[in-house]
Coordinates of N, CA and C in Angstrom, one line a residue:
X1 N 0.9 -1.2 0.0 CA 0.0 0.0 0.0 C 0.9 1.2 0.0
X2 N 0.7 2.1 -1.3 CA 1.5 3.3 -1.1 C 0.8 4.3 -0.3
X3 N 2.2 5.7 0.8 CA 1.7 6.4 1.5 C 2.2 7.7 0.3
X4 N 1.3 8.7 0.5 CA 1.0 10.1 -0.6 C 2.4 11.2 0.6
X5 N 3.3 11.5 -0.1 CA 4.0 12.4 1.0 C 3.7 13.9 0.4
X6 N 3.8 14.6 1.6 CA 3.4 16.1 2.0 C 4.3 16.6 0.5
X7 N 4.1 17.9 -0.2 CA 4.6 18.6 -1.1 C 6.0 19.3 -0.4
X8 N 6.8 19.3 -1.0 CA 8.2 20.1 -0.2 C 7.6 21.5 -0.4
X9 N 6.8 22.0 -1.1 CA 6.5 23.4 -1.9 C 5.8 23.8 0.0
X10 N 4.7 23.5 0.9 CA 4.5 23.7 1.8 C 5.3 23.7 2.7
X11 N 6.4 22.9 3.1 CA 6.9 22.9 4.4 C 7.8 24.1 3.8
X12 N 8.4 24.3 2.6 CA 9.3 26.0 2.6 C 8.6 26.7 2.8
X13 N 7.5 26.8 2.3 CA 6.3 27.9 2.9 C 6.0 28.0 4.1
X14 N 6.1 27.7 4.5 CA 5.7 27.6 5.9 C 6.7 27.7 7.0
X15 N 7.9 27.7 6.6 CA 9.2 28.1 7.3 C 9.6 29.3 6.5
X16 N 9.3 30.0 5.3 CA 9.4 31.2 5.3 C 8.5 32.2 5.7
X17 N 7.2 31.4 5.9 CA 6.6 32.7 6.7 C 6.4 33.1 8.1
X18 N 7.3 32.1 9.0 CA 7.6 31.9 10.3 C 8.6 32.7 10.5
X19 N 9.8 32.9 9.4 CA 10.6 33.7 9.3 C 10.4 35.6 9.2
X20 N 9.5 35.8 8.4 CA 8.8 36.7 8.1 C 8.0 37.5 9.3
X21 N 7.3 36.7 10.1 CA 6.2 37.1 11.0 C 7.2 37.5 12.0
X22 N 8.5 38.5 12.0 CA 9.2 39.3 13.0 C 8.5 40.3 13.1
X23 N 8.4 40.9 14.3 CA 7.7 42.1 14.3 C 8.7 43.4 13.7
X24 N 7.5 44.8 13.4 CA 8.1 45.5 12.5 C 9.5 46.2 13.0
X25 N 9.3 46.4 14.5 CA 10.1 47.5 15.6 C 11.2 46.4 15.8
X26 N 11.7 44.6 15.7 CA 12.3 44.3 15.6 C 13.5 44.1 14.3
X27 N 12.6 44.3 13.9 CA 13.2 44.2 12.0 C 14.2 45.6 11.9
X28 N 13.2 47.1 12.4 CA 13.8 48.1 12.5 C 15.3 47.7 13.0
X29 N 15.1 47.7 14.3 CA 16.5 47.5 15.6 C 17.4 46.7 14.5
X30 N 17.3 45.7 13.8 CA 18.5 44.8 13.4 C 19.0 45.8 12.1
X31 N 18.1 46.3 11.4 CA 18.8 46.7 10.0 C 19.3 48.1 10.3
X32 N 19.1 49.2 11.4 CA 19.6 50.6 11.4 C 20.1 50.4 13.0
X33 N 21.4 49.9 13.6 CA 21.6 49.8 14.8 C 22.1 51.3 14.9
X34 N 22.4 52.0 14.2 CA 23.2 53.2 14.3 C 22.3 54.6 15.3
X35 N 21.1 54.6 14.7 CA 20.4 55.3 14.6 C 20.3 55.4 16.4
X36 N 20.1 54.5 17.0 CA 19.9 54.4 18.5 C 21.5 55.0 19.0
X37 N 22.1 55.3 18.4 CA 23.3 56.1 19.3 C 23.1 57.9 20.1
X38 N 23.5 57.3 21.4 CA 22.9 58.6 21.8 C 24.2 59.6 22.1
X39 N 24.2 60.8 22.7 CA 25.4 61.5 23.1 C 26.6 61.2 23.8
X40 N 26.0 60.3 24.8 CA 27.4 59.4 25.3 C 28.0 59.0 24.6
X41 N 27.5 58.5 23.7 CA 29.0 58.2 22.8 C 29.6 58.9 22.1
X42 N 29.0 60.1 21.5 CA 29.7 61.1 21.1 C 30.6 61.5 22.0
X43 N 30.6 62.2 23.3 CA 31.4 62.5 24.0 C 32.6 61.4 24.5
X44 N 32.2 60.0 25.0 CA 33.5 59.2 24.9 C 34.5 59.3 23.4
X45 N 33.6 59.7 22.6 CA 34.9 59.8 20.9 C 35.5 61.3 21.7
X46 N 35.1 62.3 21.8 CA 35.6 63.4 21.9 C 36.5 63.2 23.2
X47 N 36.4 62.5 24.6 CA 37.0 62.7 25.2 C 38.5 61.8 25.2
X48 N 38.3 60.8 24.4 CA 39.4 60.0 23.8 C 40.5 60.5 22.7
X49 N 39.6 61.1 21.7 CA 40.2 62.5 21.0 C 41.6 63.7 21.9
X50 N 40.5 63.8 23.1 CA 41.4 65.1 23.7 C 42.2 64.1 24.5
X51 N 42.5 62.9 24.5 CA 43.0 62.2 25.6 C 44.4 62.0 24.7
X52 N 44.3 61.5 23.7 CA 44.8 60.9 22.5 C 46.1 62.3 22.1
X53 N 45.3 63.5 22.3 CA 45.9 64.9 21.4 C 46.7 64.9 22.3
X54 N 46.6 65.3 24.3 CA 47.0 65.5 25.4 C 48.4 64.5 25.7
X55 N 48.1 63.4 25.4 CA 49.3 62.5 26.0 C 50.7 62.6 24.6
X56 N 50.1 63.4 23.5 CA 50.9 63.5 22.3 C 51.9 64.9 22.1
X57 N 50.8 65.6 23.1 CA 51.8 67.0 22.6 C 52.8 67.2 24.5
X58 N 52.1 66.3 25.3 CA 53.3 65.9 26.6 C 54.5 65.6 25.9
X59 N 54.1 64.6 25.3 CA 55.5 63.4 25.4 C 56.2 64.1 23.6
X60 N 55.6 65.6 23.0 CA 56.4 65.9 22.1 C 57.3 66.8 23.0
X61 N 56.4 67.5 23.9 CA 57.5 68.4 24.9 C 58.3 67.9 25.4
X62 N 58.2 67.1 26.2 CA 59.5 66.3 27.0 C 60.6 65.6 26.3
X63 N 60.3 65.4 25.2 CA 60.9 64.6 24.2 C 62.0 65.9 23.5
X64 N 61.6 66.9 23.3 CA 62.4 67.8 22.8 C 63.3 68.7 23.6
X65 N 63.6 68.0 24.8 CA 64.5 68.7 25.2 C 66.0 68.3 24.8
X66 N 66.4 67.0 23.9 CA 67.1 66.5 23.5 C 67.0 66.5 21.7
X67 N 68.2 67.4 22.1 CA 68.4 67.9 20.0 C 67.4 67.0 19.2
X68 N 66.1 68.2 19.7 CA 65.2 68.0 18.8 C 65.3 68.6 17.2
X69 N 64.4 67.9 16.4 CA 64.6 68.4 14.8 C 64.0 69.1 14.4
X70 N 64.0 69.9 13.1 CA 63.6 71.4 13.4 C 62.1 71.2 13.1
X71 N 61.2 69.9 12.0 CA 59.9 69.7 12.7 C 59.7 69.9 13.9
X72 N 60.5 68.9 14.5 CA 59.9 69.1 16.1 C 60.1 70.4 16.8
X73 N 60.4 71.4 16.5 CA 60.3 71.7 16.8 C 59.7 73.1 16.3
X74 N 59.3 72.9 15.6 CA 58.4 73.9 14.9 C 56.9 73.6 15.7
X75 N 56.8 72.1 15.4 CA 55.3 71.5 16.3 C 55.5 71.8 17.5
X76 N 56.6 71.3 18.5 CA 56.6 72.1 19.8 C 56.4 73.7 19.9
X77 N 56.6 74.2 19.4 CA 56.4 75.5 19.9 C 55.1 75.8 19.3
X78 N 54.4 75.3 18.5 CA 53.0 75.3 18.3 C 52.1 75.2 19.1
X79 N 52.5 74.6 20.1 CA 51.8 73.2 20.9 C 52.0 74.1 22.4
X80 N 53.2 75.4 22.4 CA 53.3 76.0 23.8 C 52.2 76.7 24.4
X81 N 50.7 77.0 23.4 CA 50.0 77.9 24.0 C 49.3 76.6 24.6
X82 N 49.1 75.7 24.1 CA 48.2 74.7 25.1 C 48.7 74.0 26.3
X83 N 50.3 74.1 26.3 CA 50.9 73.5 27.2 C 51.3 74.4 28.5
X84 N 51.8 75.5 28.2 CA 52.3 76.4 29.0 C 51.1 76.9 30.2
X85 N 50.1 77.1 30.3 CA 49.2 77.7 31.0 C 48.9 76.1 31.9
X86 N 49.2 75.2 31.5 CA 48.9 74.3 32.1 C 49.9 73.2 33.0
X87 N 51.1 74.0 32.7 CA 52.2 73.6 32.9 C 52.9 72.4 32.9
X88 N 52.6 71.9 31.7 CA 53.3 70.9 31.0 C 54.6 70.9 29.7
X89 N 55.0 72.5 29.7 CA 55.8 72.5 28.7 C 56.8 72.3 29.5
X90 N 57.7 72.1 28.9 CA 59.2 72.1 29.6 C 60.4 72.8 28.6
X91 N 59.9 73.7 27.5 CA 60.5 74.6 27.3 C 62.0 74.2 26.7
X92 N 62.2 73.1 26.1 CA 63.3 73.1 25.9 C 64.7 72.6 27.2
X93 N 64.4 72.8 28.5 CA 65.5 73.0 29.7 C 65.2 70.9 29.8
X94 N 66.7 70.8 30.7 CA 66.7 69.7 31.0 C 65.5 69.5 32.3
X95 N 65.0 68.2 32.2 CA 64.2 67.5 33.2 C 64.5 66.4 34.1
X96 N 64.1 66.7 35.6 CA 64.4 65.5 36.2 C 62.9 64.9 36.8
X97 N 63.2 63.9 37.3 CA 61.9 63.4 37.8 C 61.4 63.5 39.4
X98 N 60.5 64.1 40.2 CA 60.7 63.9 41.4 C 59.6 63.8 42.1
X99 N 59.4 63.6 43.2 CA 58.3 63.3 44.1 C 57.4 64.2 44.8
X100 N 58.0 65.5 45.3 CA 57.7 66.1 45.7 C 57.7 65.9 47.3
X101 N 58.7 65.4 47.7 CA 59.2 65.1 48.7 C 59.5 66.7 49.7
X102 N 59.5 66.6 51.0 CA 59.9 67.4 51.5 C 61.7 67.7 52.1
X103 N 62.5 66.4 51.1 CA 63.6 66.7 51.0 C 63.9 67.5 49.8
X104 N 63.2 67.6 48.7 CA 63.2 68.3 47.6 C 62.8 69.5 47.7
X105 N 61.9 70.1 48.5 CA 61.6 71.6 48.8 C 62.3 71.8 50.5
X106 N 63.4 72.4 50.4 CA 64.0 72.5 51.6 C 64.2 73.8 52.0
X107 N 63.8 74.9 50.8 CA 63.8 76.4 51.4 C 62.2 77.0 51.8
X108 N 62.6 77.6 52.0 CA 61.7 79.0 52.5 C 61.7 80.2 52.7
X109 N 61.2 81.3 52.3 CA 61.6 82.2 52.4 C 60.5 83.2 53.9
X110 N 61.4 83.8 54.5 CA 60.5 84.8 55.7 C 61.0 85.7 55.9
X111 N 59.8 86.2 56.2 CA 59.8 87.9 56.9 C 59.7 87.9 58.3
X112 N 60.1 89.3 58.5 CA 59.8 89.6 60.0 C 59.5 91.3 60.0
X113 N 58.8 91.5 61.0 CA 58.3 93.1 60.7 C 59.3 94.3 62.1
X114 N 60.0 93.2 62.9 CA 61.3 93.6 63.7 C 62.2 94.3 63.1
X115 N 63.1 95.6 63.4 CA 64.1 96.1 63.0 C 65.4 95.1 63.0
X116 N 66.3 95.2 62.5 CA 67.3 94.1 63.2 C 67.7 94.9 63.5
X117 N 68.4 96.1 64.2 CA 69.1 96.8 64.9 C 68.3 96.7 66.7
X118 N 67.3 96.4 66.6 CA 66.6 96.3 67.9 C 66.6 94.8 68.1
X119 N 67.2 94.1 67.8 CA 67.6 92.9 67.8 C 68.7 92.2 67.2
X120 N 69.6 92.2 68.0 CA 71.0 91.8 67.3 C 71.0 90.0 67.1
X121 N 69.9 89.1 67.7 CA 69.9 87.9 67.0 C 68.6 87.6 66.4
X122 N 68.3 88.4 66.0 CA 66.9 88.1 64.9 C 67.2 87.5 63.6
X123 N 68.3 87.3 63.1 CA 68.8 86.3 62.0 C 68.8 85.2 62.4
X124 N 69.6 84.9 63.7 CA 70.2 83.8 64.1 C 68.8 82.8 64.9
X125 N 67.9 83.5 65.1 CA 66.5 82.6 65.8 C 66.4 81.8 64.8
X126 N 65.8 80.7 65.8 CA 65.2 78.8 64.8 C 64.3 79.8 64.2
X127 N 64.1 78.7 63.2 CA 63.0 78.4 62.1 C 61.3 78.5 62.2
X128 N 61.3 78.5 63.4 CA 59.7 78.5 64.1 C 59.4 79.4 64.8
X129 N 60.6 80.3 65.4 CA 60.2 81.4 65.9 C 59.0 82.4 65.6
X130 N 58.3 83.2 66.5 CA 57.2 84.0 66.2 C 57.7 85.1 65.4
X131 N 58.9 85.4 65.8 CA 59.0 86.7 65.4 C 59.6 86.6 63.4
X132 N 59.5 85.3 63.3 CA 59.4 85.4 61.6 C 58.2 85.0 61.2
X133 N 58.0 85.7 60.0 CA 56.2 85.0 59.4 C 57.2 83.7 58.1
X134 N 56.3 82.9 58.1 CA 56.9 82.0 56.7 C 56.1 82.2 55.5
X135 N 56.3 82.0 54.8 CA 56.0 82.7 53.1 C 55.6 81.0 52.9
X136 N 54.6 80.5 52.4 CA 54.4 79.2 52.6 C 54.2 79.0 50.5
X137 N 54.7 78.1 49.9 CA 54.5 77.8 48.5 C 53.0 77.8 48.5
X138 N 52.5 78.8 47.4 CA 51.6 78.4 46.9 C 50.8 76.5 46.3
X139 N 49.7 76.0 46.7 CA 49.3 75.1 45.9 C 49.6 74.3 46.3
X140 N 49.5 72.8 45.8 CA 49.7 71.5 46.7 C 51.3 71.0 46.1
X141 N 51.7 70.1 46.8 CA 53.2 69.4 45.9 C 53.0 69.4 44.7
X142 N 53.7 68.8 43.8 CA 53.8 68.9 42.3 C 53.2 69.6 41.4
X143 N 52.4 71.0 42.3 CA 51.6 72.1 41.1 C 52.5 73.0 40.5
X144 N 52.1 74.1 39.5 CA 52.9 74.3 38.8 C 53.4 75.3 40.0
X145 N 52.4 76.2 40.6 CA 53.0 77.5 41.5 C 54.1 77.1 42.4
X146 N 53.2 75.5 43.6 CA 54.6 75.3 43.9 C 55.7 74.7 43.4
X147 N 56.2 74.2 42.7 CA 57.0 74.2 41.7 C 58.1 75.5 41.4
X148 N 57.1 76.4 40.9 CA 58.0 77.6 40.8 C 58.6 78.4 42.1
X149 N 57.6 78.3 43.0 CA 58.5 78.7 44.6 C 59.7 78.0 44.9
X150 N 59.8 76.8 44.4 CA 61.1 76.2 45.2 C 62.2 76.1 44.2
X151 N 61.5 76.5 42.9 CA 62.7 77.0 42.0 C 63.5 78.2 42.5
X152 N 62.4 79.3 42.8 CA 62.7 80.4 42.8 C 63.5 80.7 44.0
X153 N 63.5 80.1 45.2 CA 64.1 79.8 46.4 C 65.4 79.6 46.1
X154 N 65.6 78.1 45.4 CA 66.7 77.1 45.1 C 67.8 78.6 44.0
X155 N 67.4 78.9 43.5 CA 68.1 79.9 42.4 C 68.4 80.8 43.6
X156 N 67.7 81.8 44.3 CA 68.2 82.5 45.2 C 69.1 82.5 46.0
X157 N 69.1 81.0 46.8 CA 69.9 80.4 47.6 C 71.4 79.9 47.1
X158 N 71.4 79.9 45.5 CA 72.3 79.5 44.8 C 73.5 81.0 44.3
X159 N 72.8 81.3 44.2 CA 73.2 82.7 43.9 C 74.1 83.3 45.1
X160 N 73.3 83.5 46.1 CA 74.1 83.5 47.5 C 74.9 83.3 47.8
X161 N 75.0 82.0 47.8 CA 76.4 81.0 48.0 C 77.6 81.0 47.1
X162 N 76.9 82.2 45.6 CA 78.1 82.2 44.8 C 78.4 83.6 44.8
X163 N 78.0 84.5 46.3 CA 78.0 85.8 46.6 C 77.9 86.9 45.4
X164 N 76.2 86.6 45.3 CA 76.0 87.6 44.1 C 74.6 88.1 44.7
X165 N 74.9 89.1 45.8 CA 74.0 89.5 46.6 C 72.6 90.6 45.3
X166 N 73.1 91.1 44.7 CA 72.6 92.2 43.8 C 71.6 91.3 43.0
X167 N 72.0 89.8 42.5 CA 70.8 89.1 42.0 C 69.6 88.8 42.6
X168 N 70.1 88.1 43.6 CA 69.4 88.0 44.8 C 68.1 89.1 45.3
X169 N 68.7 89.9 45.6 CA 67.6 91.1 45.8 C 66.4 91.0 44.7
X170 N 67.4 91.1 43.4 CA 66.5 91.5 42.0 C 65.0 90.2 42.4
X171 N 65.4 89.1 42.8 CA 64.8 88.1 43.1 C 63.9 88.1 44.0
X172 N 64.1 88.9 45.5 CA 63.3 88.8 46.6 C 62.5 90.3 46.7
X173 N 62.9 91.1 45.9 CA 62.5 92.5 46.1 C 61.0 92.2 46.4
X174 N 60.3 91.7 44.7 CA 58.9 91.9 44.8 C 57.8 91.6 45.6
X175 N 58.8 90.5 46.7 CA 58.3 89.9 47.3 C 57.9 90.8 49.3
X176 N 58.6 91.9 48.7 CA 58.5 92.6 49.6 C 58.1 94.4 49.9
X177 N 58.0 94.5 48.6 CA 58.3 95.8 47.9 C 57.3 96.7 48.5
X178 N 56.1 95.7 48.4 CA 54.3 96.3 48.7 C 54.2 96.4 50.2
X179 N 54.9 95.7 51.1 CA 54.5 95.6 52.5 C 55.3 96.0 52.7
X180 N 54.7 97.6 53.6 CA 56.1 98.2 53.9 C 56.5 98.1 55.6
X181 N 55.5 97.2 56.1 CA 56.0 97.2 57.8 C 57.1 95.5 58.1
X182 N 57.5 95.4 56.4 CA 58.7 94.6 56.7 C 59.6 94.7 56.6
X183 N 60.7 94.3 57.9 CA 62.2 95.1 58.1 C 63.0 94.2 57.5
X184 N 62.5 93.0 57.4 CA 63.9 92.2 57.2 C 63.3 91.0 56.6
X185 N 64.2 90.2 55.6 CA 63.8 89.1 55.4 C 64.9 87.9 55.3
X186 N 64.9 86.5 55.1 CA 65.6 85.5 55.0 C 65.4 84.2 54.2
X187 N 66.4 83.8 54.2 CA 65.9 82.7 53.4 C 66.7 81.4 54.2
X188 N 65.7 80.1 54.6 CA 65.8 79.7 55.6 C 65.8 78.0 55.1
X189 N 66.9 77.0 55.4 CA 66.9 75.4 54.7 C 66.2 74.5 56.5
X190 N 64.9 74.0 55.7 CA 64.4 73.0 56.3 C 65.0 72.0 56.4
X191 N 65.5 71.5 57.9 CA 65.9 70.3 57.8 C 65.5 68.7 57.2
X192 N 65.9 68.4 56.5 CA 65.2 66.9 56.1 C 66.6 66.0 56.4
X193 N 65.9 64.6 55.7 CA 66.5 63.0 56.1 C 68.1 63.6 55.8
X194 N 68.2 64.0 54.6 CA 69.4 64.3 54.1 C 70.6 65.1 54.5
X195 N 70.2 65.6 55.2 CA 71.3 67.2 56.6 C 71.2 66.4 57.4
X196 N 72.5 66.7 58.2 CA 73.1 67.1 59.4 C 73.2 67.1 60.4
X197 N 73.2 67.8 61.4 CA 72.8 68.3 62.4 C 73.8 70.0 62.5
X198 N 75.3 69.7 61.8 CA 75.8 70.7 61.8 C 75.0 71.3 60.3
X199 N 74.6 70.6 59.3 CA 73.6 71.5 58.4 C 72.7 72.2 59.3
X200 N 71.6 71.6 59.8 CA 70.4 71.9 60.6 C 71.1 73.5 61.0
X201 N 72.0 73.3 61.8 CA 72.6 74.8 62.6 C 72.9 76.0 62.3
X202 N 73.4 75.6 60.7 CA 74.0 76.7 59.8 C 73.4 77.8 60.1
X203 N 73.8 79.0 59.7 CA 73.8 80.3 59.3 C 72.6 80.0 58.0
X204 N 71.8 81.2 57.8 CA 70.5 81.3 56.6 C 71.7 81.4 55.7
X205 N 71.1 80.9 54.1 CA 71.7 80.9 53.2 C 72.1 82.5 52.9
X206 N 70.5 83.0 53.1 CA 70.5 84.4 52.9 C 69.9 85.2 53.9
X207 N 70.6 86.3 54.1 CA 69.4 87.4 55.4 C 69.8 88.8 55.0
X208 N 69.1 89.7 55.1 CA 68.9 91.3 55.0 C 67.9 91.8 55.3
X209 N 68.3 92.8 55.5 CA 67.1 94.3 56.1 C 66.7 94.7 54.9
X210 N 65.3 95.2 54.9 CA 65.3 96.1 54.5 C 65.1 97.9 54.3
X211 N 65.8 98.4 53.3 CA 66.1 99.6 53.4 C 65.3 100.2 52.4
X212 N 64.3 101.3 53.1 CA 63.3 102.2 52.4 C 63.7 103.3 52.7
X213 N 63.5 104.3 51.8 CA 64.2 105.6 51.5 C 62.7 105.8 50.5
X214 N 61.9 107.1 51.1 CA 61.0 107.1 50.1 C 60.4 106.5 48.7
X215 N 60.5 106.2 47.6 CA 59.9 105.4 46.6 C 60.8 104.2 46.9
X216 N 62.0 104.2 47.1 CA 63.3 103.4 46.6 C 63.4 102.2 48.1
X217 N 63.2 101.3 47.6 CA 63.4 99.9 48.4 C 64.7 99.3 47.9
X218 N 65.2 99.0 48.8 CA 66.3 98.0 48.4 C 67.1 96.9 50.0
X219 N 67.3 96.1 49.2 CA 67.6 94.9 50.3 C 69.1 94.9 50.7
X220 N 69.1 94.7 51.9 CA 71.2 94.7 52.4 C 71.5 93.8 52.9
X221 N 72.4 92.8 52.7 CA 72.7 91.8 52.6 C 73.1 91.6 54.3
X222 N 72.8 90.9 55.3 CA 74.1 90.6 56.6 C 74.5 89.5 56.4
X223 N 76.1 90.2 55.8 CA 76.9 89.0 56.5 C 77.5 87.9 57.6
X224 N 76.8 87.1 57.7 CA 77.8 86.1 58.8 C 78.6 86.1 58.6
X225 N 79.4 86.3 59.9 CA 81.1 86.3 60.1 C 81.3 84.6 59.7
X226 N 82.6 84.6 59.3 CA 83.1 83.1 58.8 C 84.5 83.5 59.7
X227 N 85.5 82.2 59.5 CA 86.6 81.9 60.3 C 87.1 82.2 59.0
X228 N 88.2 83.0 59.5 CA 89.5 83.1 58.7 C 90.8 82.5 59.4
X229 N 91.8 82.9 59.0 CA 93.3 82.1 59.4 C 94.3 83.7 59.1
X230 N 94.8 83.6 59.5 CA 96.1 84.8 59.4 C 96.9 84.4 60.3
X231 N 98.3 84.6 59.8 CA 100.1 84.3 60.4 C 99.5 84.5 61.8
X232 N 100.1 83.7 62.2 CA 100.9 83.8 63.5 C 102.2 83.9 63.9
X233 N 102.4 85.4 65.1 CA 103.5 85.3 65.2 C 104.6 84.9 66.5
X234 N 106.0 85.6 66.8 CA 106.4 84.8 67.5 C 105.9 84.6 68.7
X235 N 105.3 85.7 69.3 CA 104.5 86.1 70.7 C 103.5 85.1 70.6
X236 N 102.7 84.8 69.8 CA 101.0 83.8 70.0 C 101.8 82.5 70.3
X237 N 103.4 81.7 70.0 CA 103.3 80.6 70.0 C 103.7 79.8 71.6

């Protein structure tokens, strides 16, 4: 006894229109996925953009402190109005790397509103005394302002020591110019891990009065006495 079998022509029909019967709003979603993109994502492209441009015109600055080529350096100095206000250029000067340690900022600079003639050891008082105010770095560690205070310190203090009092001044004047109930100022090394104890004791790098004369300010250096040596003769022996 023969069995009659189903037409193949039905069962594709019938699986094509199973296929078919997706609803309209899913049909949409699969063929235009684009269309659903909202502003987040625009902004993750833009912020990846500024992320992408930022870590590129860093690492051209830093990179060009070493006989850079005159591209590079045409793009670096392109690149200084975005970097400089923000203080990431580095200008060409060598760079080191640092922590911001409080062995790395070891000056300070203070005032005191005392004459030093009405005090003949007003130089020589600690570090914490009342009778000095401390000038504290603008900003937290590694900002650009402090940063610049302990440059501006470190150069001062350097100068000093290479007895070139006249720079010096040029350096601390402004710092004093406007406030005129201040007599005297110094420049004072915080002890850290790295000193002493006969560091700690030293003499200020730098110390003077100041001297006002109607418009005209200007700073005077006091020197600490140092040891000298001279002959000895027959009588001292």
């Amino acid at each position: 006894m023969s069995r009659r079998r189903k037409p193949a022509s039905q069962s594709s029909s019938s699986t094509s229109k199973s296929e078919n019967s997706l609803p309209d709003d899913q049909a949409a979603n699969t063929d235009e996925p684009g269309e659903n993109a909202g502003p987040g994502s625009n902004l993750k492209i833009l912020l990846s953009l500024w992320l992408i441009f930022h870590l590129f015109a860093i690492t051209l600055s830093y990179t060009g402190v070493v006989g850079p080529s005159e591209t590079h350096s045409q793009i670096n100095e392109a690149l200084q109005v975005y970097l400089r206000p923000a203080h990431f250029a580095a200008d060409g000067r060598p760079i080191y790397l640092a922590r911001g340690e409080a062995s790395e900022q070891p000056h300070r600079l203070q005032t005191s509103r005392l004459k030093p003639l009405a005090d003949a050891n007003l130089f020589a008082l600690p570090i914490d005394d009342s009778r000095w105010e401390t000038v504290a770095p603008p900003g937290a560690r590694g900002l650009g302002g402090n940063d610049r205070y302990h440059r501006w310190l470190s150069t001062a203090a350097t100068l000093s020591g290479n007895e070139q009092p006249s720079l010096v001044a040029e350096l601390l004047l402004p710092a004093v110019i406007d406030d005129t109930e201040i007599k005297a100022v110094r420049i004072v090394r915080l002890p850290t891990e790295l000193t002493t104890t006969a560091d700690d004791s030293a003499a200020p790098p730098y110390a003077a009065y100041v001297a006002r004369k109607n418009a005209n300010v200007s700073l005077v250096q006091v020197v600490q006495p140092r040891l000298s040596t001279q002959q000895r003769g027959d009588d001292d022996e």
